[in-house]
Amino acid sequence: MNFKKFKESLKFRKYNNWKILLRFIEYKIKDLIIDLIINFNIIKFKSKPLIDLGSYNDNRFINFLLYSLKEDFIFLYQKDANARKLFKRIGFLNFFKYTSSNSNFTKYKKIKFLINKKNTENNVINFDTNYFEYIYDSKNQISKNSLVMPYYMYPRVYNSFYKNINIKKKPNFNLRIFFSGSIVKDGYENFSWKKEPGKFPNRINIINKILKEFKNEIFLINSKNDLKSNEITKKKIIFCLHDKMIKKTSYKLNFKQNFDLLTESCFNLSCPGVVMPLCHHLIEGIKVGSIPITNCEKLLLPSLDKKVSLQYSSLDQLIEKFNEALTMDNDEILYMRKNILNYYNSNLSPKSFKNNFLNILSQKEKKIICCDDHRSVEKFTID
């Protein structure tokens, strides 16, 4: 990445030019160190089938894909400048444990992954990232030689934390609704979904509406110390909001604290991201049994029904669903919680994806439809 592109990537951080320059120098030094480390990834034996990623394209779904298939396959990459992107995405341990350069296995058969390129060879799996085109086209049907990759949590969760996620069968019935996320105006206020603009208000408008309507029932986490406050147990709604663009690892809540509050909560609020309605928070809540209050019910496959979610299509309807969540009977919450946990295990989990992946390997012209976040939005808009 050159300096111009690097500077553009930090546009929401509000850094001055000197700080951007220092960060760029740091970025380049890290790249040199990573290049040196990658050279040591040479010792691998063909103990499992091989998947060849080719020249890695910095796809957002790689963390979920690797976690799902790492016990059954070795992932190969082309040793070029893009290899460091793969290293950064999946982390040091995953890189050395589950990947290798494809130059080390030139004589072996491989399953090749291609992104948005049609290829009918039997050893090729084509990845189609035009996810939203597929979701909105009612004529599309899943065939025996294709599958839809589930949308996923924040990608780095799969690097090491996923196996540590705790799930409670019963929530804290006093903690009715939880939301944690960024509310940086420069990013989230500009969101617009032209396909259904009325159904998907931006995150800033959603949060402001909730804060106005339920201000006396919301506990705001402003620091980690607030988790120890006696006041937090007296409120039925807990929000943790970040109004500055910072790294996920610098959030007020770390992964464990965030997931612990999610699994304690009866419901979680789903808000759009910067460029699309889907957000990783939706999947994180579903994973631990927190019933989603969402307008994205049709953007997952299969669609969420009313047995597993509270659905809204406007700000006024969102208020109605909040009131419903605040007053719902405990037995009904347990019923919906059990359903949403089953939904995740059957449709969104790495295990369910792996099983479906193994089933299509024997088919010809294999295809996987997947969401690559902003790139899928760009492809949907262009096409």
mmCIF file of C-alpha atoms in Angstrom:
data_model
loop_
_atom_site.group_PDB
_atom_site.id
_atom_site.type_symbol
_atom_site.label_atom_id
_atom_site.label_comp_id
_atom_site.label_asym_id
_atom_site.label_seq_id
_atom_site.Cartn_x
_atom_site.Cartn_y
_atom_site.Cartn_z
ATOM 1 C CA MET A 1 0.000 0.000 0.000
ATOM 2 C CA ASN A 2 1.430 3.379 -0.997
ATOM 3 C CA PHE A 3 1.211 6.514 1.170
ATOM 4 C CA LYS A 4 -1.843 7.910 -0.647
ATOM 5 C CA LYS A 5 -3.891 4.743 -0.092
ATOM 6 C CA PHE A 6 -2.632 4.436 3.490
ATOM 7 C CA LYS A 7 -3.728 7.998 4.248
ATOM 8 C CA GLU A 8 -7.158 7.332 2.736
ATOM 9 C CA SER A 9 -7.566 4.258 4.971
ATOM 10 C CA LEU A 10 -7.222 6.504 8.040
ATOM 11 C CA LYS A 11 -9.701 9.188 6.942
ATOM 12 C CA PHE A 12 -12.057 8.568 9.891
ATOM 13 C CA ARG A 13 -9.258 8.647 12.485
ATOM 14 C CA LYS A 14 -8.779 12.430 12.319
ATOM 15 C CA TYR A 15 -4.955 12.137 12.473
ATOM 16 C CA ASN A 16 -2.740 15.080 11.547
ATOM 17 C CA ASN A 17 -0.232 14.644 8.692
ATOM 18 C CA TRP A 18 2.722 14.006 10.994
ATOM 19 C CA LYS A 19 0.955 11.202 12.814
ATOM 20 C CA ILE A 20 -0.133 9.668 9.508
ATOM 21 C CA LEU A 21 3.478 9.764 8.299
ATOM 22 C CA LEU A 22 4.741 8.075 11.485
ATOM 23 C CA ARG A 23 2.061 5.406 11.192
ATOM 24 C CA PHE A 24 3.029 4.835 7.561
ATOM 25 C CA ILE A 25 6.701 4.354 8.500
ATOM 26 C CA GLU A 26 5.624 1.918 11.240
ATOM 27 C CA TYR A 27 3.441 0.106 8.689
ATOM 28 C CA LYS A 28 6.364 -0.300 6.259
ATOM 29 C CA ILE A 29 8.732 -1.552 8.981
ATOM 30 C CA LYS A 30 6.165 -4.151 10.060
ATOM 31 C CA ASP A 31 5.832 -5.311 6.459
ATOM 32 C CA LEU A 32 9.593 -5.888 6.230
ATOM 33 C CA ILE A 33 9.554 -7.920 9.444
ATOM 34 C CA ILE A 34 6.565 -9.972 8.263
ATOM 35 C CA ASP A 35 8.307 -10.717 4.959
ATOM 36 C CA LEU A 36 11.248 -12.110 6.902
ATOM 37 C CA ILE A 37 8.993 -14.232 9.133
ATOM 38 C CA ILE A 38 7.087 -15.661 6.142
ATOM 39 C CA ASN A 39 10.341 -17.090 4.758
ATOM 40 C CA PHE A 40 10.477 -19.508 7.717
ATOM 41 C CA ASN A 41 7.111 -21.095 6.869
ATOM 42 C CA ILE A 42 8.701 -23.983 4.961
ATOM 43 C CA ILE A 43 8.272 -27.171 7.010
ATOM 44 C CA LYS A 44 5.012 -28.926 6.104
ATOM 45 C CA PHE A 45 4.119 -32.519 5.259
ATOM 46 C CA LYS A 46 1.197 -33.534 3.097
ATOM 47 C CA SER A 47 -0.891 -35.019 5.892
ATOM 48 C CA LYS A 48 -4.197 -33.612 4.576
ATOM 49 C CA PRO A 49 -5.773 -32.575 1.257
ATOM 50 C CA LEU A 50 -4.549 -29.268 -0.160
ATOM 51 C CA ILE A 51 -6.479 -26.064 -0.824
ATOM 52 C CA ASP A 52 -4.652 -23.543 -3.018
ATOM 53 C CA LEU A 53 -5.679 -19.917 -2.402
ATOM 54 C CA GLY A 54 -3.287 -18.678 -5.083
ATOM 55 C CA SER A 55 -2.336 -15.022 -4.690
ATOM 56 C CA TYR A 56 -4.396 -14.054 -1.643
ATOM 57 C CA ASN A 57 -6.878 -11.258 -2.323
ATOM 58 C CA ASP A 58 -7.361 -10.026 1.275
ATOM 59 C CA ASN A 59 -10.886 -11.424 1.466
ATOM 60 C CA ARG A 60 -12.774 -10.780 4.697
ATOM 61 C CA PHE A 61 -14.234 -14.288 4.858
ATOM 62 C CA ILE A 62 -10.828 -16.028 5.073
ATOM 63 C CA ASN A 63 -10.916 -16.252 8.902
ATOM 64 C CA PHE A 64 -14.242 -18.085 8.922
ATOM 65 C CA LEU A 65 -13.160 -20.270 6.010
ATOM 66 C CA LEU A 66 -9.871 -21.234 7.655
ATOM 67 C CA TYR A 67 -11.482 -21.948 11.030
ATOM 68 C CA SER A 68 -14.118 -24.142 9.388
ATOM 69 C CA LEU A 69 -11.713 -26.264 7.318
ATOM 70 C CA LYS A 70 -8.323 -26.111 9.072
ATOM 71 C CA GLU A 71 -8.593 -29.561 10.668
ATOM 72 C CA ASP A 72 -9.300 -31.217 7.319
ATOM 73 C CA PHE A 73 -7.117 -29.278 4.846
ATOM 74 C CA ILE A 74 -3.796 -27.492 4.443
ATOM 75 C CA PHE A 75 -4.159 -24.003 2.971
ATOM 76 C CA LEU A 76 -1.603 -22.985 0.345
ATOM 77 C CA TYR A 77 -0.738 -19.477 -0.809
ATOM 78 C CA GLN A 78 1.357 -17.982 -3.560
ATOM 79 C CA LYS A 79 4.511 -16.515 -2.081
ATOM 80 C CA ASP A 80 4.211 -12.942 -3.284
ATOM 81 C CA ALA A 81 3.487 -9.522 -1.766
ATOM 82 C CA ASN A 82 -0.073 -10.646 -0.925
ATOM 83 C CA ALA A 83 1.180 -13.394 1.386
ATOM 84 C CA ARG A 84 1.760 -10.800 4.106
ATOM 85 C CA LYS A 85 -1.921 -9.803 3.861
ATOM 86 C CA LEU A 86 -2.850 -13.398 4.651
ATOM 87 C CA PHE A 87 -0.390 -13.382 7.568
ATOM 88 C CA LYS A 88 -1.955 -10.209 8.973
ATOM 89 C CA ARG A 89 -5.501 -11.525 8.582
ATOM 90 C CA ILE A 90 -5.134 -14.926 10.235
ATOM 91 C CA GLY A 91 -2.276 -14.238 12.663
ATOM 92 C CA PHE A 92 1.105 -15.808 13.369
ATOM 93 C CA LEU A 93 -0.031 -19.142 14.880
ATOM 94 C CA ASN A 94 -2.671 -19.927 12.256
ATOM 95 C CA PHE A 95 -0.308 -18.964 9.462
ATOM 96 C CA PHE A 96 2.438 -21.351 10.567
ATOM 97 C CA LYS A 97 0.130 -24.142 11.724
ATOM 98 C CA TYR A 98 -2.339 -24.337 8.838
ATOM 99 C CA THR A 99 -0.744 -22.760 5.750
ATOM 100 C CA SER A 100 2.236 -23.193 3.464
ATOM 101 C CA SER A 101 3.602 -21.823 0.209
ATOM 102 C CA ASN A 102 2.169 -23.624 -2.825
ATOM 103 C CA SER A 103 5.720 -23.877 -4.171
ATOM 104 C CA ASN A 104 6.323 -26.579 -1.545
ATOM 105 C CA PHE A 105 3.639 -28.817 -3.079
ATOM 106 C CA THR A 106 4.031 -28.436 -6.839
ATOM 107 C CA LYS A 107 3.710 -32.181 -7.532
ATOM 108 C CA TYR A 108 0.506 -32.750 -5.565
ATOM 109 C CA LYS A 109 -3.155 -32.427 -6.505
ATOM 110 C CA LYS A 110 -4.897 -29.387 -5.077
ATOM 111 C CA ILE A 111 -8.341 -27.862 -4.768
ATOM 112 C CA LYS A 112 -8.039 -24.402 -6.288
ATOM 113 C CA PHE A 113 -10.071 -21.443 -5.048
ATOM 114 C CA LEU A 114 -10.920 -18.743 -7.605
ATOM 115 C CA ILE A 115 -12.693 -15.469 -6.766
ATOM 116 C CA ASN A 116 -15.334 -14.240 -9.242
ATOM 117 C CA LYS A 117 -13.868 -16.231 -12.137
ATOM 118 C CA LYS A 118 -15.756 -18.951 -13.959
ATOM 119 C CA ASN A 119 -13.800 -22.158 -14.332
ATOM 120 C CA THR A 120 -15.285 -25.589 -15.016
ATOM 121 C CA GLU A 121 -12.251 -27.685 -14.095
ATOM 122 C CA ASN A 122 -13.098 -30.420 -11.610
ATOM 123 C CA ASN A 123 -10.477 -29.342 -9.042
ATOM 124 C CA VAL A 124 -11.699 -25.716 -8.923
ATOM 125 C CA ILE A 125 -14.188 -24.065 -6.549
ATOM 126 C CA ASN A 126 -15.488 -20.721 -7.753
ATOM 127 C CA PHE A 127 -16.269 -18.086 -5.121
ATOM 128 C CA ASP A 128 -19.028 -15.664 -6.128
ATOM 129 C CA THR A 129 -18.958 -12.593 -3.879
ATOM 130 C CA ASN A 130 -22.084 -11.025 -5.390
ATOM 131 C CA TYR A 131 -23.906 -12.090 -2.230
ATOM 132 C CA PHE A 132 -26.659 -9.471 -2.228
ATOM 133 C CA GLU A 133 -27.535 -10.053 -5.882
ATOM 134 C CA TYR A 134 -28.097 -13.684 -4.997
ATOM 135 C CA ILE A 135 -30.152 -12.898 -1.862
ATOM 136 C CA TYR A 136 -32.443 -10.427 -3.637
ATOM 137 C CA ASP A 137 -32.982 -12.558 -6.741
ATOM 138 C CA SER A 138 -35.965 -14.777 -5.931
ATOM 139 C CA LYS A 139 -35.180 -16.960 -8.961
ATOM 140 C CA ASN A 140 -31.926 -18.196 -7.447
ATOM 141 C CA GLN A 141 -32.010 -21.727 -6.143
ATOM 142 C CA ILE A 142 -29.293 -23.675 -4.335
ATOM 143 C CA SER A 143 -28.108 -26.508 -6.573
ATOM 144 C CA LYS A 144 -26.201 -29.640 -5.605
ATOM 145 C CA ASN A 145 -22.919 -28.125 -6.777
ATOM 146 C CA SER A 146 -23.177 -24.857 -4.846
ATOM 147 C CA LEU A 147 -23.648 -23.508 -1.353
ATOM 148 C CA VAL A 148 -23.951 -20.181 0.436
ATOM 149 C CA MET A 149 -21.260 -19.430 2.994
ATOM 150 C CA PRO A 150 -22.859 -18.155 6.218
ATOM 151 C CA TYR A 151 -22.238 -14.558 7.136
ATOM 152 C CA TYR A 152 -19.742 -14.389 9.962
ATOM 153 C CA MET A 153 -18.682 -12.590 13.138
ATOM 154 C CA TYR A 154 -15.934 -9.991 13.316
ATOM 155 C CA PRO A 155 -13.293 -11.951 11.366
ATOM 156 C CA ARG A 156 -10.503 -11.929 13.950
ATOM 157 C CA VAL A 157 -12.761 -13.651 16.492
ATOM 158 C CA TYR A 158 -12.054 -16.871 14.591
ATOM 159 C CA ASN A 159 -8.271 -16.504 14.916
ATOM 160 C CA SER A 160 -8.129 -17.659 18.531
ATOM 161 C CA PHE A 161 -11.138 -16.534 20.603
ATOM 162 C CA TYR A 162 -14.033 -18.431 18.990
ATOM 163 C CA LYS A 163 -13.487 -21.655 20.948
ATOM 164 C CA ASN A 164 -13.574 -19.657 24.212
ATOM 165 C CA ILE A 165 -17.034 -18.177 23.664
ATOM 166 C CA ASN A 166 -19.293 -19.028 26.597
ATOM 167 C CA ILE A 167 -22.991 -19.770 25.991
ATOM 168 C CA LYS A 168 -25.642 -19.773 28.717
ATOM 169 C CA LYS A 169 -28.896 -21.682 28.328
ATOM 170 C CA LYS A 170 -30.687 -19.084 30.414
ATOM 171 C CA PRO A 171 -30.088 -15.336 30.059
ATOM 172 C CA ASN A 172 -30.219 -12.711 32.764
ATOM 173 C CA PHE A 173 -33.902 -11.817 32.390
ATOM 174 C CA ASN A 174 -33.250 -8.356 33.841
ATOM 175 C CA LEU A 175 -30.777 -7.575 31.035
ATOM 176 C CA ARG A 176 -33.281 -7.367 28.223
ATOM 177 C CA ILE A 177 -31.386 -5.587 25.409
ATOM 178 C CA PHE A 178 -27.689 -5.135 24.700
ATOM 179 C CA PHE A 179 -25.808 -3.248 22.005
ATOM 180 C CA SER A 180 -22.104 -2.505 21.646
ATOM 181 C CA GLY A 181 -20.613 -0.748 18.650
ATOM 182 C CA SER A 182 -19.214 2.317 16.968
ATOM 183 C CA ILE A 183 -21.290 5.439 16.330
ATOM 184 C CA VAL A 184 -18.708 7.501 14.429
ATOM 185 C CA LYS A 185 -20.826 9.999 12.514
ATOM 186 C CA ASP A 186 -18.488 10.390 9.546
ATOM 187 C CA GLY A 187 -18.834 6.693 8.807
ATOM 188 C CA TYR A 188 -22.277 5.507 9.910
ATOM 189 C CA GLU A 189 -24.331 8.623 9.181
ATOM 190 C CA ASN A 190 -23.684 8.316 5.435
ATOM 191 C CA PHE A 191 -25.071 4.786 5.150
ATOM 192 C CA SER A 192 -27.759 4.374 2.502
ATOM 193 C CA TRP A 193 -29.192 1.135 1.121
ATOM 194 C CA LYS A 194 -30.778 2.027 -2.203
ATOM 195 C CA LYS A 195 -32.482 -1.358 -2.578
ATOM 196 C CA GLU A 196 -34.738 -0.730 0.428
ATOM 197 C CA PRO A 197 -33.964 2.765 1.783
ATOM 198 C CA GLY A 198 -37.033 3.005 4.019
ATOM 199 C CA LYS A 199 -36.373 -0.285 5.766
ATOM 200 C CA PHE A 200 -32.747 0.434 6.662
ATOM 201 C CA PRO A 201 -32.177 3.721 8.541
ATOM 202 C CA ASN A 202 -28.561 4.440 9.388
ATOM 203 C CA ARG A 203 -27.047 3.462 12.729
ATOM 204 C CA ILE A 204 -26.823 7.042 14.042
ATOM 205 C CA ASN A 205 -30.552 7.626 13.577
ATOM 206 C CA ILE A 206 -31.358 4.269 15.188
ATOM 207 C CA ILE A 207 -29.223 4.881 18.273
ATOM 208 C CA ASN A 208 -30.439 8.475 18.690
ATOM 209 C CA LYS A 209 -34.061 7.296 18.487
ATOM 210 C CA ILE A 210 -33.506 4.627 21.148
ATOM 211 C CA LEU A 211 -31.597 6.999 23.436
ATOM 212 C CA LYS A 212 -34.449 9.493 23.214
ATOM 213 C CA GLU A 213 -37.278 7.010 23.779
ATOM 214 C CA PHE A 214 -35.667 4.897 26.513
ATOM 215 C CA LYS A 215 -33.162 7.252 28.166
ATOM 216 C CA ASN A 216 -34.303 6.342 31.689
ATOM 217 C CA GLU A 217 -33.889 2.615 31.104
ATOM 218 C CA ILE A 218 -30.441 2.605 29.480
ATOM 219 C CA PHE A 219 -27.111 2.089 31.220
ATOM 220 C CA LEU A 220 -24.221 3.463 29.159
ATOM 221 C CA ILE A 221 -20.836 1.784 29.560
ATOM 222 C CA ASN A 222 -18.244 4.541 29.280
ATOM 223 C CA SER A 223 -15.275 2.593 30.663
ATOM 224 C CA LYS A 224 -14.359 -0.894 31.847
ATOM 225 C CA ASN A 225 -14.908 0.275 35.446
ATOM 226 C CA ASP A 226 -18.620 0.671 34.705
ATOM 227 C CA LEU A 227 -18.886 -3.119 34.577
ATOM 228 C CA LYS A 228 -18.343 -3.086 38.357
ATOM 229 C CA SER A 229 -21.026 -0.456 39.004
ATOM 230 C CA ASN A 230 -24.109 -1.413 41.009
ATOM 231 C CA GLU A 231 -26.174 0.735 38.641
ATOM 232 C CA ILE A 232 -25.633 -1.657 35.719
ATOM 233 C CA THR A 233 -27.907 -4.260 37.361
ATOM 234 C CA LYS A 234 -30.741 -1.747 37.700
ATOM 235 C CA LYS A 235 -31.200 -1.104 33.985
ATOM 236 C CA LYS A 236 -32.838 -3.351 31.401
ATOM 237 C CA ILE A 237 -30.945 -1.898 28.429
ATOM 238 C CA ILE A 238 -27.140 -1.695 28.233
ATOM 239 C CA PHE A 239 -25.323 0.208 25.490
ATOM 240 C CA CYS A 240 -21.576 0.517 24.957
ATOM 241 C CA LEU A 241 -20.999 3.204 22.329
ATOM 242 C CA HIS A 242 -17.768 4.365 20.686
ATOM 243 C CA ASP A 243 -17.846 7.785 19.042
ATOM 244 C CA LYS A 244 -14.234 7.696 17.864
ATOM 245 C CA MET A 245 -12.657 5.514 15.183
ATOM 246 C CA ILE A 246 -10.354 3.154 17.080
ATOM 247 C CA LYS A 247 -9.060 -0.369 16.660
ATOM 248 C CA LYS A 248 -11.418 -3.150 17.739
ATOM 249 C CA THR A 249 -8.747 -4.279 20.223
ATOM 250 C CA SER A 250 -8.915 -0.823 21.878
ATOM 251 C CA TYR A 251 -12.673 -0.900 22.516
ATOM 252 C CA LYS A 252 -14.016 -0.347 26.030
ATOM 253 C CA LEU A 253 -15.033 -4.025 26.068
ATOM 254 C CA ASN A 254 -12.654 -6.779 25.005
ATOM 255 C CA PHE A 255 -13.912 -9.869 23.165
ATOM 256 C CA LYS A 256 -14.647 -11.763 26.379
ATOM 257 C CA GLN A 257 -16.505 -8.916 28.082
ATOM 258 C CA ASN A 258 -18.548 -8.234 24.962
ATOM 259 C CA PHE A 259 -19.570 -11.871 24.468
ATOM 260 C CA ASP A 260 -20.295 -12.318 28.184
ATOM 261 C CA LEU A 261 -22.782 -9.444 28.064
ATOM 262 C CA LEU A 262 -24.260 -10.783 24.827
ATOM 263 C CA THR A 263 -24.922 -14.235 26.268
ATOM 264 C CA GLU A 264 -26.364 -12.652 29.438
ATOM 265 C CA SER A 265 -28.767 -10.537 27.397
ATOM 266 C CA CYS A 266 -32.196 -11.680 26.240
ATOM 267 C CA PHE A 267 -32.081 -9.583 23.063
ATOM 268 C CA ASN A 268 -29.502 -7.700 21.050
ATOM 269 C CA LEU A 269 -30.018 -4.756 18.724
ATOM 270 C CA SER A 270 -28.907 -5.165 15.115
ATOM 271 C CA CYS A 271 -27.860 -1.960 13.312
ATOM 272 C CA PRO A 272 -26.425 -1.428 9.809
ATOM 273 C CA GLY A 273 -22.693 -1.104 9.275
ATOM 274 C CA VAL A 274 -20.947 1.657 7.345
ATOM 275 C CA VAL A 275 -21.785 0.382 3.850
ATOM 276 C CA MET A 276 -24.341 -2.434 4.216
ATOM 277 C CA PRO A 277 -27.281 -3.509 6.424
ATOM 278 C CA LEU A 278 -25.548 -6.675 7.651
ATOM 279 C CA CYS A 279 -23.204 -6.301 10.606
ATOM 280 C CA HIS A 280 -21.003 -8.815 12.425
ATOM 281 C CA HIS A 281 -22.806 -7.998 15.699
ATOM 282 C CA LEU A 282 -25.899 -9.780 14.404
ATOM 283 C CA ILE A 283 -24.052 -13.088 14.043
ATOM 284 C CA GLU A 284 -22.214 -12.681 17.348
ATOM 285 C CA GLY A 285 -25.507 -12.304 19.194
ATOM 286 C CA ILE A 286 -27.119 -15.259 17.409
ATOM 287 C CA LYS A 287 -24.113 -17.441 18.288
ATOM 288 C CA VAL A 288 -24.701 -17.026 22.028
ATOM 289 C CA GLY A 289 -28.499 -17.131 21.973
ATOM 290 C CA SER A 290 -29.258 -13.424 22.260
ATOM 291 C CA ILE A 291 -32.445 -12.939 20.222
ATOM 292 C CA PRO A 292 -31.881 -10.387 17.443
ATOM 293 C CA ILE A 293 -33.989 -7.255 17.050
ATOM 294 C CA THR A 294 -33.259 -6.829 13.379
ATOM 295 C CA ASN A 295 -34.337 -5.599 9.957
ATOM 296 C CA CYS A 296 -31.914 -7.998 8.202
ATOM 297 C CA GLU A 297 -34.087 -11.094 8.489
ATOM 298 C CA LYS A 298 -34.067 -11.704 4.713
ATOM 299 C CA LEU A 299 -30.340 -11.080 4.266
ATOM 300 C CA LEU A 300 -29.337 -14.359 5.918
ATOM 301 C CA LEU A 301 -29.931 -17.795 4.478
ATOM 302 C CA PRO A 302 -32.274 -19.239 5.481
ATOM 303 C CA SER A 303 -34.208 -16.108 6.429
ATOM 304 C CA LEU A 304 -34.850 -15.441 10.099
ATOM 305 C CA ASP A 305 -38.473 -16.037 11.045
ATOM 306 C CA LYS A 306 -40.465 -14.643 13.966
ATOM 307 C CA LYS A 307 -39.730 -17.710 16.089
ATOM 308 C CA VAL A 308 -36.100 -16.605 16.353
ATOM 309 C CA SER A 309 -36.186 -12.814 16.004
ATOM 310 C CA LEU A 310 -38.051 -9.551 16.529
ATOM 311 C CA GLN A 311 -38.240 -7.762 13.178
ATOM 312 C CA TYR A 312 -38.590 -4.079 12.359
ATOM 313 C CA SER A 313 -38.884 -2.133 9.100
ATOM 314 C CA SER A 314 -38.952 1.449 10.398
ATOM 315 C CA LEU A 315 -37.859 3.496 13.407
ATOM 316 C CA ASP A 316 -41.397 3.551 14.799
ATOM 317 C CA GLN A 317 -41.634 -0.226 14.488
ATOM 318 C CA LEU A 318 -38.240 -0.542 16.202
ATOM 319 C CA ILE A 319 -39.693 1.231 19.262
ATOM 320 C CA GLU A 320 -42.573 -1.261 19.258
ATOM 321 C CA LYS A 321 -40.120 -4.185 19.192
ATOM 322 C CA PHE A 322 -38.110 -2.696 22.054
ATOM 323 C CA ASN A 323 -41.264 -2.473 24.142
ATOM 324 C CA GLU A 324 -42.111 -6.051 23.202
ATOM 325 C CA ALA A 325 -38.634 -7.205 24.273
ATOM 326 C CA LEU A 326 -38.902 -5.326 27.576
ATOM 327 C CA THR A 327 -42.215 -6.955 28.487
ATOM 328 C CA MET A 328 -41.943 -10.443 26.979
ATOM 329 C CA ASP A 329 -42.671 -13.428 29.202
ATOM 330 C CA ASN A 330 -39.591 -15.337 30.383
ATOM 331 C CA ASP A 331 -40.842 -18.660 28.997
ATOM 332 C CA GLU A 332 -41.277 -17.149 25.550
ATOM 333 C CA ILE A 333 -37.746 -15.743 25.714
ATOM 334 C CA LEU A 334 -36.394 -19.205 26.549
ATOM 335 C CA TYR A 335 -38.367 -20.682 23.648
ATOM 336 C CA MET A 336 -36.952 -18.151 21.184
ATOM 337 C CA ARG A 337 -33.453 -18.474 22.655
ATOM 338 C CA LYS A 338 -33.498 -22.238 22.111
ATOM 339 C CA ASN A 339 -34.661 -21.693 18.526
ATOM 340 C CA ILE A 340 -31.986 -19.118 17.683
ATOM 341 C CA LEU A 341 -29.227 -21.335 19.096
ATOM 342 C CA ASN A 342 -30.493 -24.205 16.940
ATOM 343 C CA TYR A 343 -30.624 -21.864 13.949
ATOM 344 C CA TYR A 344 -26.978 -20.929 14.433
ATOM 345 C CA ASN A 345 -25.752 -24.494 14.849
ATOM 346 C CA SER A 346 -27.677 -25.692 11.795
ATOM 347 C CA ASN A 347 -26.981 -22.788 9.434
ATOM 348 C CA LEU A 348 -24.255 -20.360 10.530
ATOM 349 C CA SER A 349 -21.691 -22.414 12.442
ATOM 350 C CA PRO A 350 -18.273 -23.401 11.041
ATOM 351 C CA LYS A 351 -19.254 -27.051 11.527
ATOM 352 C CA SER A 352 -22.384 -26.735 9.374
ATOM 353 C CA PHE A 353 -20.390 -24.978 6.655
ATOM 354 C CA LYS A 354 -17.693 -27.655 6.695
ATOM 355 C CA ASN A 355 -20.267 -30.410 6.272
ATOM 356 C CA ASN A 356 -21.837 -28.614 3.313
ATOM 357 C CA PHE A 357 -18.410 -27.917 1.824
ATOM 358 C CA LEU A 358 -17.421 -31.582 1.970
ATOM 359 C CA ASN A 359 -20.698 -32.524 0.303
ATOM 360 C CA ILE A 360 -20.069 -30.415 -2.815
ATOM 361 C CA LEU A 361 -16.492 -31.591 -3.418
ATOM 362 C CA SER A 362 -17.621 -34.475 -5.603
ATOM 363 C CA GLN A 363 -19.746 -32.175 -7.795
ATOM 364 C CA LYS A 364 -18.733 -30.516 -11.061
ATOM 365 C CA GLU A 365 -18.550 -26.717 -11.520
ATOM 366 C CA LYS A 366 -18.573 -26.118 -7.766
ATOM 367 C CA LYS A 367 -19.534 -22.662 -6.484
ATOM 368 C CA ILE A 368 -19.683 -20.890 -3.122
ATOM 369 C CA ILE A 369 -21.696 -17.677 -2.769
ATOM 370 C CA CYS A 370 -20.253 -15.532 0.013
ATOM 371 C CA CYS A 371 -20.329 -12.033 1.480
ATOM 372 C CA ASP A 372 -17.020 -10.187 1.289
ATOM 373 C CA ASP A 373 -18.342 -7.126 3.120
ATOM 374 C CA HIS A 374 -17.713 -3.843 1.243
ATOM 375 C CA ARG A 375 -16.511 -5.675 -1.878
ATOM 376 C CA SER A 376 -19.846 -7.497 -2.121
ATOM 377 C CA VAL A 377 -21.618 -4.150 -1.808
ATOM 378 C CA GLU A 378 -19.463 -2.676 -4.589
ATOM 379 C CA LYS A 379 -20.135 -5.667 -6.822
ATOM 380 C CA PHE A 380 -23.874 -5.515 -6.121
ATOM 381 C CA THR A 381 -23.943 -1.783 -6.958
ATOM 382 C CA ILE A 382 -21.887 -2.130 -10.142
ATOM 383 C CA ASP A 383 -23.724 -5.169 -11.471
#
